[in-house]
Amino acid sequence: MLKNTVDAVQKLKKINILVGAMTRCFSTKPSILTSDFNIQILEDAIEIHIEAKVFKLPLSHVKLLPSSLSSLGITNRWISFRILTQPNSLYGTFETEIINTENSLTSSFSSYSNKVEFPPKNTACKFYCKCCKNVITKTVCFQRILPLPSSDCDPQEWFCCKHSGEESFSLDPKETDLFYSINYSVLNKHVFVENLKFKNSIIHCNRCLSILGSFDGHETKSLKIWNCCVEYKGSNDSISKRISSPLCDFLSSVKTTAELIIGEKILLEAQDVNSLHYILLRPMEAKLDLFTEDKEHFDGQILDLKSSSVVKVLYNYGENKKTIKNNDPDTKHCELALPSILAGMDQLVSSSTRFPPAYRRTDEFYIGYLII
């Protein structure tokens, strides 16, 4: 099987091709020799000849310029090169650019946001630890399920009449309220049963010790619970339901925190018992078409490609004793659950394997894709 990656930047009218021979199906040699290799560029496909075998890569999505091949490199069992594409009417020509007002990036991320499923209003339910199914709340019936305002919102804007600047505003929910943000929910402290453990601002399940959320102090009236760490079950349900997945929360957090423009820096942090895990992201290309192998439709010679909309990023992972969000005031910051950070890293590391080893890293950052 070959691992194929077609990185298409439509507005620049170029695509990067990365082909990795992951098995011995095309050659029994440890590396591809130049003498055994030939490549033919057609308008709608690429033919790669290795020894006596031919591998065809259909590219009906774009029109290639056959004479434009450049940057050809062969390293061990990796082949990489660049090809120019003919102008696409969707994007205009070199003289005229067509601007599409529909934000496909936002709509793609919205598909993940729509996967967040809170308990229905006016329905009795209980919350459970997702890991060990330990009951963490008493039976509760939410009458209000409302989004929390963003951190940039001025509390004075919440009211139609002016309030005193010295007046404090409270967002503590009642026992019948559920307030939510991109990756967590805020519930009244009194809806929880004594199956939680509180230590150093972290909320643990007292059975499996999984981290379920955080709190501001023992005098607080509400608790912050990570959506991907809990499940709920209605009084008439036979099985529990999850609110969201760790990867869903990771991708939604990235989109909500940042504009995903070149030069932007995004810091994602998750608190563990004795340390903070972090991922630092720097977008390289925010709207990229990525074509990868469709393993379900491979006949040994012709490999169909499936398309994904991705963000190409530089990323760095690390651990610290305390937050590093104040190290750079221009860095966007978001706190996540630890499973979300780990799910995001899994996707980033997996995407990095699509690059030849020599091109996976630049300085202290790795290169990867976030499939959105």
CSV table of C-alpha atoms in Angstrom, one decimal:
chain,number,residue,atom,x,y,z
A,1,MET,CA,0.0,0.0,0.0
A,2,LEU,CA,1.2,3.5,-0.7
A,3,LYS,CA,0.6,6.5,1.5
A,4,ASN,CA,-0.4,9.4,-0.8
A,5,THR,CA,-0.9,13.1,0.1
A,6,VAL,CA,-1.9,15.8,-2.4
A,7,ASP,CA,-1.6,19.2,-0.8
A,8,ALA,CA,-3.6,21.6,-3.1
A,9,VAL,CA,-3.4,25.4,-2.7
A,10,GLN,CA,-6.0,26.4,-5.2
A,11,LYS,CA,-5.4,30.2,-5.2
A,12,LEU,CA,-1.7,29.8,-5.7
A,13,LYS,CA,-2.5,27.2,-8.5
A,14,LYS,CA,0.0,24.6,-7.2
A,15,ILE,CA,-0.1,21.2,-5.6
A,16,ASN,CA,2.5,19.4,-3.6
A,17,ILE,CA,2.6,15.6,-4.0
A,18,LEU,CA,4.0,13.3,-1.3
A,19,VAL,CA,4.1,9.6,-2.0
A,20,GLY,CA,5.4,7.1,0.6
A,21,ALA,CA,5.9,3.4,-0.3
A,22,MET,CA,4.7,1.9,3.0
A,23,THR,CA,5.0,-1.8,1.9
A,24,ARG,CA,7.0,-3.9,-0.5
A,25,CYS,CA,4.2,-3.9,-3.1
A,26,PHE,CA,6.2,-1.8,-5.6
A,27,SER,CA,9.7,-2.6,-4.8
A,28,THR,CA,11.7,-5.1,-2.7
A,29,LYS,CA,14.5,-2.7,-2.2
A,30,PRO,CA,14.9,-0.6,0.9
A,31,SER,CA,14.9,2.6,-1.1
A,32,ILE,CA,13.7,3.7,-4.5
A,33,LEU,CA,16.6,4.1,-7.1
A,34,THR,CA,16.5,6.9,-9.6
A,35,SER,CA,17.2,4.4,-12.4
A,36,ASP,CA,14.1,2.4,-11.4
A,37,PHE,CA,11.8,5.4,-11.3
A,38,ASN,CA,9.9,7.3,-13.9
A,39,ILE,CA,7.0,9.8,-13.7
A,40,GLN,CA,4.4,10.9,-16.3
A,41,ILE,CA,2.2,13.9,-15.7
A,42,LEU,CA,-1.2,14.0,-17.5
A,43,GLU,CA,-3.8,16.7,-17.2
A,44,ASP,CA,-6.0,14.6,-14.9
A,45,ALA,CA,-3.7,12.0,-13.5
A,46,ILE,CA,-0.1,11.1,-12.4
A,47,GLU,CA,1.5,7.9,-13.4
A,48,ILE,CA,4.4,6.7,-11.3
A,49,HIS,CA,6.6,3.9,-12.7
A,50,ILE,CA,8.7,2.0,-10.2
A,51,GLU,CA,10.7,-0.9,-11.7
A,52,ALA,CA,8.2,-2.8,-13.8
A,53,LYS,CA,5.1,-1.6,-12.0
A,54,VAL,CA,2.8,1.3,-12.6
A,55,PHE,CA,0.9,3.3,-10.0
A,56,LYS,CA,-1.8,5.7,-11.2
A,57,LEU,CA,-3.0,8.6,-9.2
A,58,PRO,CA,-6.3,10.1,-10.6
A,59,LEU,CA,-6.7,13.8,-10.0
A,60,SER,CA,-10.0,14.7,-11.6
A,61,HIS,CA,-10.5,17.5,-9.1
A,62,VAL,CA,-7.8,19.7,-10.8
A,63,LYS,CA,-6.2,20.3,-14.2
A,64,LEU,CA,-2.5,19.8,-14.2
A,65,LEU,CA,0.1,21.5,-16.3
A,66,PRO,CA,2.2,18.5,-17.5
A,67,SER,CA,5.4,20.4,-18.1
A,68,SER,CA,5.4,22.2,-14.7
A,69,LEU,CA,6.9,19.4,-12.6
A,70,SER,CA,9.5,20.8,-10.1
A,71,SER,CA,11.3,20.1,-6.8
A,72,LEU,CA,11.4,16.3,-7.5
A,73,GLY,CA,13.0,14.5,-4.6
A,74,ILE,CA,13.5,10.8,-3.8
A,75,THR,CA,14.5,9.9,-0.3
A,76,ASN,CA,14.6,6.2,0.7
A,77,ARG,CA,11.0,5.1,-0.1
A,78,TRP,CA,9.6,8.6,-0.3
A,79,ILE,CA,8.8,10.6,-3.5
A,80,SER,CA,8.0,14.3,-3.4
A,81,PHE,CA,7.4,16.9,-6.2
A,82,ARG,CA,5.4,20.0,-7.1
A,83,ILE,CA,3.1,20.6,-10.0
A,84,LEU,CA,1.3,23.8,-11.2
A,85,THR,CA,-2.4,23.6,-12.0
A,86,GLN,CA,-4.4,25.4,-14.7
A,87,PRO,CA,-6.7,28.2,-13.5
A,88,ASN,CA,-10.0,27.1,-12.0
A,89,SER,CA,-13.1,29.2,-12.8
A,90,LEU,CA,-14.1,28.9,-9.1
A,91,TYR,CA,-11.2,31.1,-8.1
A,92,GLY,CA,-10.8,33.3,-11.3
A,93,THR,CA,-7.6,33.9,-13.2
A,94,PHE,CA,-4.4,35.7,-12.6
A,95,GLU,CA,-6.2,38.9,-13.7
A,96,THR,CA,-9.4,38.4,-11.8
A,97,GLU,CA,-10.1,36.7,-8.5
A,98,ILE,CA,-13.6,35.5,-7.5
A,99,ILE,CA,-14.3,36.0,-3.8
A,100,ASN,CA,-16.6,33.4,-2.3
A,101,THR,CA,-18.6,35.0,0.6
A,102,GLU,CA,-19.5,31.6,2.1
A,103,ASN,CA,-17.0,30.7,4.8
A,104,SER,CA,-16.5,27.0,4.2
A,105,LEU,CA,-14.0,26.8,7.1
A,106,THR,CA,-16.7,28.0,9.6
A,107,SER,CA,-19.3,25.6,8.2
A,108,SER,CA,-16.9,22.7,8.4
A,109,PHE,CA,-16.2,23.4,12.1
A,110,SER,CA,-19.9,23.9,12.6
A,111,SER,CA,-20.4,20.3,11.8
A,112,TYR,CA,-18.3,19.4,14.8
A,113,SER,CA,-20.1,21.9,17.0
A,114,ASN,CA,-23.4,20.3,16.0
A,115,LYS,CA,-22.2,17.0,17.5
A,116,VAL,CA,-22.5,18.5,21.0
A,117,GLU,CA,-25.6,17.1,22.6
A,118,PHE,CA,-26.8,18.4,25.9
A,119,PRO,CA,-29.7,16.8,27.9
A,120,PRO,CA,-33.1,17.9,26.7
A,121,LYS,CA,-34.8,20.6,28.7
A,122,ASN,CA,-37.5,19.6,31.2
A,123,THR,CA,-36.3,16.0,31.2
A,124,ALA,CA,-35.0,14.3,34.4
A,125,CYS,CA,-31.5,13.0,34.1
A,126,LYS,CA,-28.3,12.2,35.9
A,127,PHE,CA,-24.6,12.8,35.0
A,128,TYR,CA,-22.0,10.1,35.1
A,129,CYS,CA,-18.2,9.9,34.9
A,130,LYS,CA,-17.5,8.8,31.4
A,131,CYS,CA,-14.6,6.6,32.4
A,132,CYS,CA,-16.1,4.4,35.2
A,133,LYS,CA,-19.8,5.3,35.0
A,134,ASN,CA,-19.8,6.6,38.6
A,135,VAL,CA,-22.9,8.8,39.3
A,136,ILE,CA,-21.8,12.4,40.0
A,137,THR,CA,-25.2,14.3,40.2
A,138,LYS,CA,-28.5,13.7,41.7
A,139,THR,CA,-31.5,13.7,39.4
A,140,VAL,CA,-31.8,17.1,37.8
A,141,CYS,CA,-34.3,18.6,35.4
A,142,PHE,CA,-32.9,21.6,33.5
A,143,GLN,CA,-35.3,24.4,32.6
A,144,ARG,CA,-32.7,26.6,31.1
A,145,ILE,CA,-29.8,25.5,28.9
A,146,LEU,CA,-27.9,28.6,27.8
A,147,PRO,CA,-24.5,29.5,26.2
A,148,LEU,CA,-22.1,31.5,28.3
A,149,PRO,CA,-20.9,34.9,27.0
A,150,SER,CA,-17.4,35.0,25.5
A,151,SER,CA,-14.5,36.2,27.6
A,152,ASP,CA,-14.3,39.3,25.5
A,153,CYS,CA,-17.9,40.3,26.3
A,154,ASP,CA,-18.5,43.4,28.4
A,155,PRO,CA,-21.1,42.6,31.2
A,156,GLN,CA,-22.6,46.1,30.7
A,157,GLU,CA,-23.8,44.9,27.3
A,158,TRP,CA,-25.9,42.2,28.8
A,159,PHE,CA,-28.7,44.6,29.9
A,160,CYS,CA,-30.9,47.1,28.0
A,161,CYS,CA,-30.5,49.7,30.8
A,162,LYS,CA,-27.4,51.1,32.3
A,163,HIS,CA,-26.0,49.7,35.6
A,164,SER,CA,-23.5,51.1,38.0
A,165,GLY,CA,-19.9,50.4,37.0
A,166,GLU,CA,-19.3,49.2,40.6
A,167,GLU,CA,-22.1,46.6,40.5
A,168,SER,CA,-20.9,43.0,40.3
A,169,PHE,CA,-22.4,40.5,37.9
A,170,SER,CA,-22.9,36.8,38.7
A,171,LEU,CA,-23.2,34.0,36.2
A,172,ASP,CA,-23.8,31.3,38.9
A,173,PRO,CA,-26.5,28.9,37.6
A,174,LYS,CA,-29.5,27.8,39.6
A,175,GLU,CA,-30.0,24.1,40.2
A,176,THR,CA,-32.3,24.0,37.1
A,177,ASP,CA,-29.7,25.8,34.9
A,178,LEU,CA,-27.0,24.5,32.6
A,179,PHE,CA,-24.6,27.1,31.2
A,180,TYR,CA,-22.2,25.9,28.5
A,181,SER,CA,-19.2,27.1,26.5
A,182,ILE,CA,-17.2,25.5,23.7
A,183,ASN,CA,-15.9,22.6,25.7
A,184,TYR,CA,-17.3,22.8,29.2
A,185,SER,CA,-20.6,23.2,31.2
A,186,VAL,CA,-21.2,25.1,34.4
A,187,LEU,CA,-23.6,23.6,36.9
A,188,ASN,CA,-24.8,24.6,40.3
A,189,LYS,CA,-22.7,23.0,43.0
A,190,HIS,CA,-25.7,21.6,44.9
A,191,VAL,CA,-26.7,19.3,42.0
A,192,PHE,CA,-23.6,17.1,42.6
A,193,VAL,CA,-23.5,14.1,45.0
A,194,GLU,CA,-20.6,13.2,47.2
A,195,ASN,CA,-18.8,11.2,44.5
A,196,LEU,CA,-16.3,13.9,43.6
A,197,LYS,CA,-12.9,14.7,45.0
A,198,PHE,CA,-11.6,18.3,45.1
A,199,LYS,CA,-7.8,19.0,45.1
A,200,ASN,CA,-5.8,22.0,43.9
A,201,SER,CA,-8.7,23.5,41.9
A,202,ILE,CA,-9.2,20.1,40.0
A,203,ILE,CA,-12.4,18.0,40.3
A,204,HIS,CA,-11.8,14.2,40.2
A,205,CYS,CA,-14.1,11.3,40.1
A,206,ASN,CA,-13.6,9.6,43.5
A,207,ARG,CA,-13.8,6.1,42.0
A,208,CYS,CA,-11.3,6.2,39.1
A,209,LEU,CA,-9.7,9.6,39.8
A,210,SER,CA,-10.3,10.9,36.3
A,211,ILE,CA,-10.3,14.7,36.0
A,212,LEU,CA,-13.8,15.8,35.4
A,213,GLY,CA,-13.5,19.6,35.7
A,214,SER,CA,-12.3,22.5,37.8
A,215,PHE,CA,-13.4,24.9,40.5
A,216,ASP,CA,-12.4,28.4,41.7
A,217,GLY,CA,-12.4,27.6,45.4
A,218,HIS,CA,-14.5,25.8,48.1
A,219,GLU,CA,-16.7,28.9,48.5
A,220,THR,CA,-17.8,28.8,44.8
A,221,LYS,CA,-21.5,28.3,44.0
A,222,SER,CA,-20.9,26.5,40.7
A,223,LEU,CA,-18.6,23.9,39.2
A,224,LYS,CA,-17.0,23.7,35.7
A,225,ILE,CA,-17.3,20.3,34.1
A,226,TRP,CA,-15.6,19.2,30.9
A,227,ASN,CA,-18.2,18.1,28.3
A,228,CYS,CA,-16.1,15.2,26.9
A,229,CYS,CA,-15.4,13.8,30.4
A,230,VAL,CA,-19.0,13.1,31.5
A,231,GLU,CA,-22.2,11.4,30.2
A,232,TYR,CA,-25.8,11.7,31.0
A,233,LYS,CA,-28.8,9.4,31.1
A,234,GLY,CA,-32.4,10.3,31.1
A,235,SER,CA,-34.9,8.6,33.5
A,236,ASN,CA,-36.4,6.8,30.5
A,237,ASP,CA,-33.1,5.9,28.8
A,238,SER,CA,-31.5,2.5,28.9
A,239,ILE,CA,-28.0,3.7,28.0
A,240,SER,CA,-26.0,6.9,28.8
A,241,LYS,CA,-25.2,9.5,26.1
A,242,ARG,CA,-22.1,11.5,25.7
A,243,ILE,CA,-22.2,15.3,25.4
A,244,SER,CA,-19.2,15.6,23.1
A,245,SER,CA,-16.0,13.8,22.1
A,246,PRO,CA,-12.5,14.9,23.0
A,247,LEU,CA,-11.6,15.5,19.3
A,248,CYS,CA,-14.8,17.5,18.8
A,249,ASP,CA,-13.9,19.7,21.7
A,250,PHE,CA,-10.3,20.1,20.5
A,251,LEU,CA,-11.3,21.3,17.0
A,252,SER,CA,-14.1,23.5,18.2
A,253,SER,CA,-11.8,25.1,20.7
A,254,VAL,CA,-9.2,25.9,18.0
A,255,LYS,CA,-11.8,27.5,15.8
A,256,THR,CA,-13.5,29.5,18.5
A,257,THR,CA,-10.2,30.7,20.0
A,258,ALA,CA,-8.5,31.9,16.8
A,259,GLU,CA,-9.1,33.2,13.3
A,260,LEU,CA,-6.6,30.7,11.9
A,261,ILE,CA,-4.6,33.2,9.9
A,262,ILE,CA,-0.9,33.1,9.1
A,263,GLY,CA,1.3,34.4,11.9
A,264,GLU,CA,-1.3,33.8,14.6
A,265,LYS,CA,-0.2,31.8,17.8
A,266,ILE,CA,-2.7,29.6,19.6
A,267,LEU,CA,-1.9,28.1,23.0
A,268,LEU,CA,-4.0,25.2,24.2
A,269,GLU,CA,-3.5,24.0,27.8
A,270,ALA,CA,-4.8,21.1,29.9
A,271,GLN,CA,-4.3,20.6,33.6
A,272,ASP,CA,-3.1,17.3,35.0
A,273,VAL,CA,-2.5,16.4,38.6
A,274,ASN,CA,1.1,17.7,38.7
A,275,SER,CA,1.6,19.5,35.5
A,276,LEU,CA,0.1,21.4,32.6
A,277,HIS,CA,0.1,19.9,29.1
A,278,TYR,CA,0.2,22.3,26.2
A,279,ILE,CA,0.1,22.5,22.4
A,280,LEU,CA,1.3,25.6,20.7
A,281,LEU,CA,-0.2,26.0,17.2
A,282,ARG,CA,0.9,28.4,14.4
A,283,PRO,CA,-1.4,28.2,11.2
A,284,MET,CA,0.5,28.0,7.9
A,285,GLU,CA,-2.5,27.7,5.5
A,286,ALA,CA,-6.1,28.0,6.7
A,287,LYS,CA,-8.1,26.8,3.8
A,288,LEU,CA,-6.3,23.8,2.1
A,289,ASP,CA,-7.7,21.0,0.0
A,290,LEU,CA,-6.0,17.7,1.0
A,291,PHE,CA,-6.5,14.6,-1.1
A,292,THR,CA,-5.5,11.3,0.6
A,293,GLU,CA,-5.7,7.6,-0.3
A,294,ASP,CA,-9.1,5.9,-0.1
A,295,LYS,CA,-8.1,2.5,1.3
A,296,GLU,CA,-11.5,1.1,0.5
A,297,HIS,CA,-11.0,1.6,-3.2
A,298,PHE,CA,-7.6,0.3,-4.0
A,299,ASP,CA,-7.1,-2.3,-6.7
A,300,GLY,CA,-3.3,-2.4,-6.6
A,301,GLN,CA,-2.7,0.0,-9.5
A,302,ILE,CA,-5.2,2.8,-9.4
A,303,LEU,CA,-5.8,4.6,-6.1
A,304,ASP,CA,-8.8,6.8,-5.7
A,305,LEU,CA,-8.4,9.9,-3.5
A,306,LYS,CA,-10.8,11.3,-0.9
A,307,SER,CA,-10.9,15.1,-0.2
A,308,SER,CA,-10.7,16.9,3.1
A,309,SER,CA,-10.7,20.5,4.1
A,310,VAL,CA,-7.7,21.1,6.4
A,311,VAL,CA,-5.7,23.7,8.3
A,312,LYS,CA,-1.9,23.2,7.8
A,313,VAL,CA,-0.2,24.1,11.1
A,314,LEU,CA,3.1,24.2,12.9
A,315,TYR,CA,2.7,22.6,16.3
A,316,ASN,CA,4.7,22.0,19.5
A,317,TYR,CA,3.9,20.0,22.5
A,318,GLY,CA,5.2,20.2,26.0
A,319,GLU,CA,4.6,20.1,29.8
A,320,ASN,CA,5.1,22.8,32.5
A,321,LYS,CA,4.5,23.2,36.2
A,322,LYS,CA,2.5,26.3,35.5
A,323,THR,CA,0.8,28.1,32.6
A,324,ILE,CA,2.9,29.8,29.9
A,325,LYS,CA,0.0,31.9,28.6
A,326,ASN,CA,1.6,35.1,29.9
A,327,ASN,CA,4.9,34.5,28.1
A,328,ASP,CA,3.6,36.2,24.9
A,329,PRO,CA,0.6,38.7,25.2
A,330,ASP,CA,-0.2,38.2,21.5
A,331,THR,CA,-0.9,34.5,21.9
A,332,LYS,CA,-4.5,33.3,21.9
A,333,HIS,CA,-5.2,31.0,24.9
A,334,CYS,CA,-7.8,28.3,25.6
A,335,GLU,CA,-8.1,25.7,28.4
A,336,LEU,CA,-9.2,22.2,27.5
A,337,ALA,CA,-9.7,18.8,29.1
A,338,LEU,CA,-6.7,16.5,29.1
A,339,PRO,CA,-8.4,13.9,26.8
A,340,SER,CA,-9.0,16.7,24.3
A,341,ILE,CA,-5.3,17.7,24.2
A,342,LEU,CA,-4.4,14.0,23.8
A,343,ALA,CA,-6.9,13.5,21.0
A,344,GLY,CA,-5.7,16.6,19.2
A,345,MET,CA,-2.1,15.4,19.5
A,346,ASP,CA,-3.0,12.0,18.1
A,347,GLN,CA,-4.5,13.7,15.0
A,348,LEU,CA,-1.5,16.0,14.6
A,349,VAL,CA,1.1,13.3,15.0
A,350,SER,CA,-0.8,11.0,12.6
A,351,SER,CA,-0.9,13.8,10.0
A,352,SER,CA,2.9,14.5,10.3
A,353,THR,CA,3.6,10.9,9.1
A,354,ARG,CA,2.3,12.0,5.7
A,355,PHE,CA,5.5,14.1,5.3
A,356,PRO,CA,8.9,12.5,4.5
A,357,PRO,CA,10.9,12.4,7.8
A,358,ALA,CA,13.3,15.1,6.6
A,359,TYR,CA,10.4,17.6,6.1
A,360,ARG,CA,8.3,16.9,9.2
A,361,ARG,CA,10.0,19.4,11.4
A,362,THR,CA,11.2,23.0,11.2
A,363,ASP,CA,13.2,24.4,14.1
A,364,GLU,CA,11.3,23.4,17.3
A,365,PHE,CA,7.9,22.9,15.5
A,366,TYR,CA,6.5,19.9,13.7
A,367,ILE,CA,4.3,20.3,10.5
A,368,GLY,CA,0.8,18.7,10.5
A,369,TYR,CA,-2.8,19.0,9.4
A,370,LEU,CA,-6.0,19.5,11.3
A,371,ILE,CA,-8.8,17.9,9.4
A,372,ILE,CA,-11.9,20.0,9.9
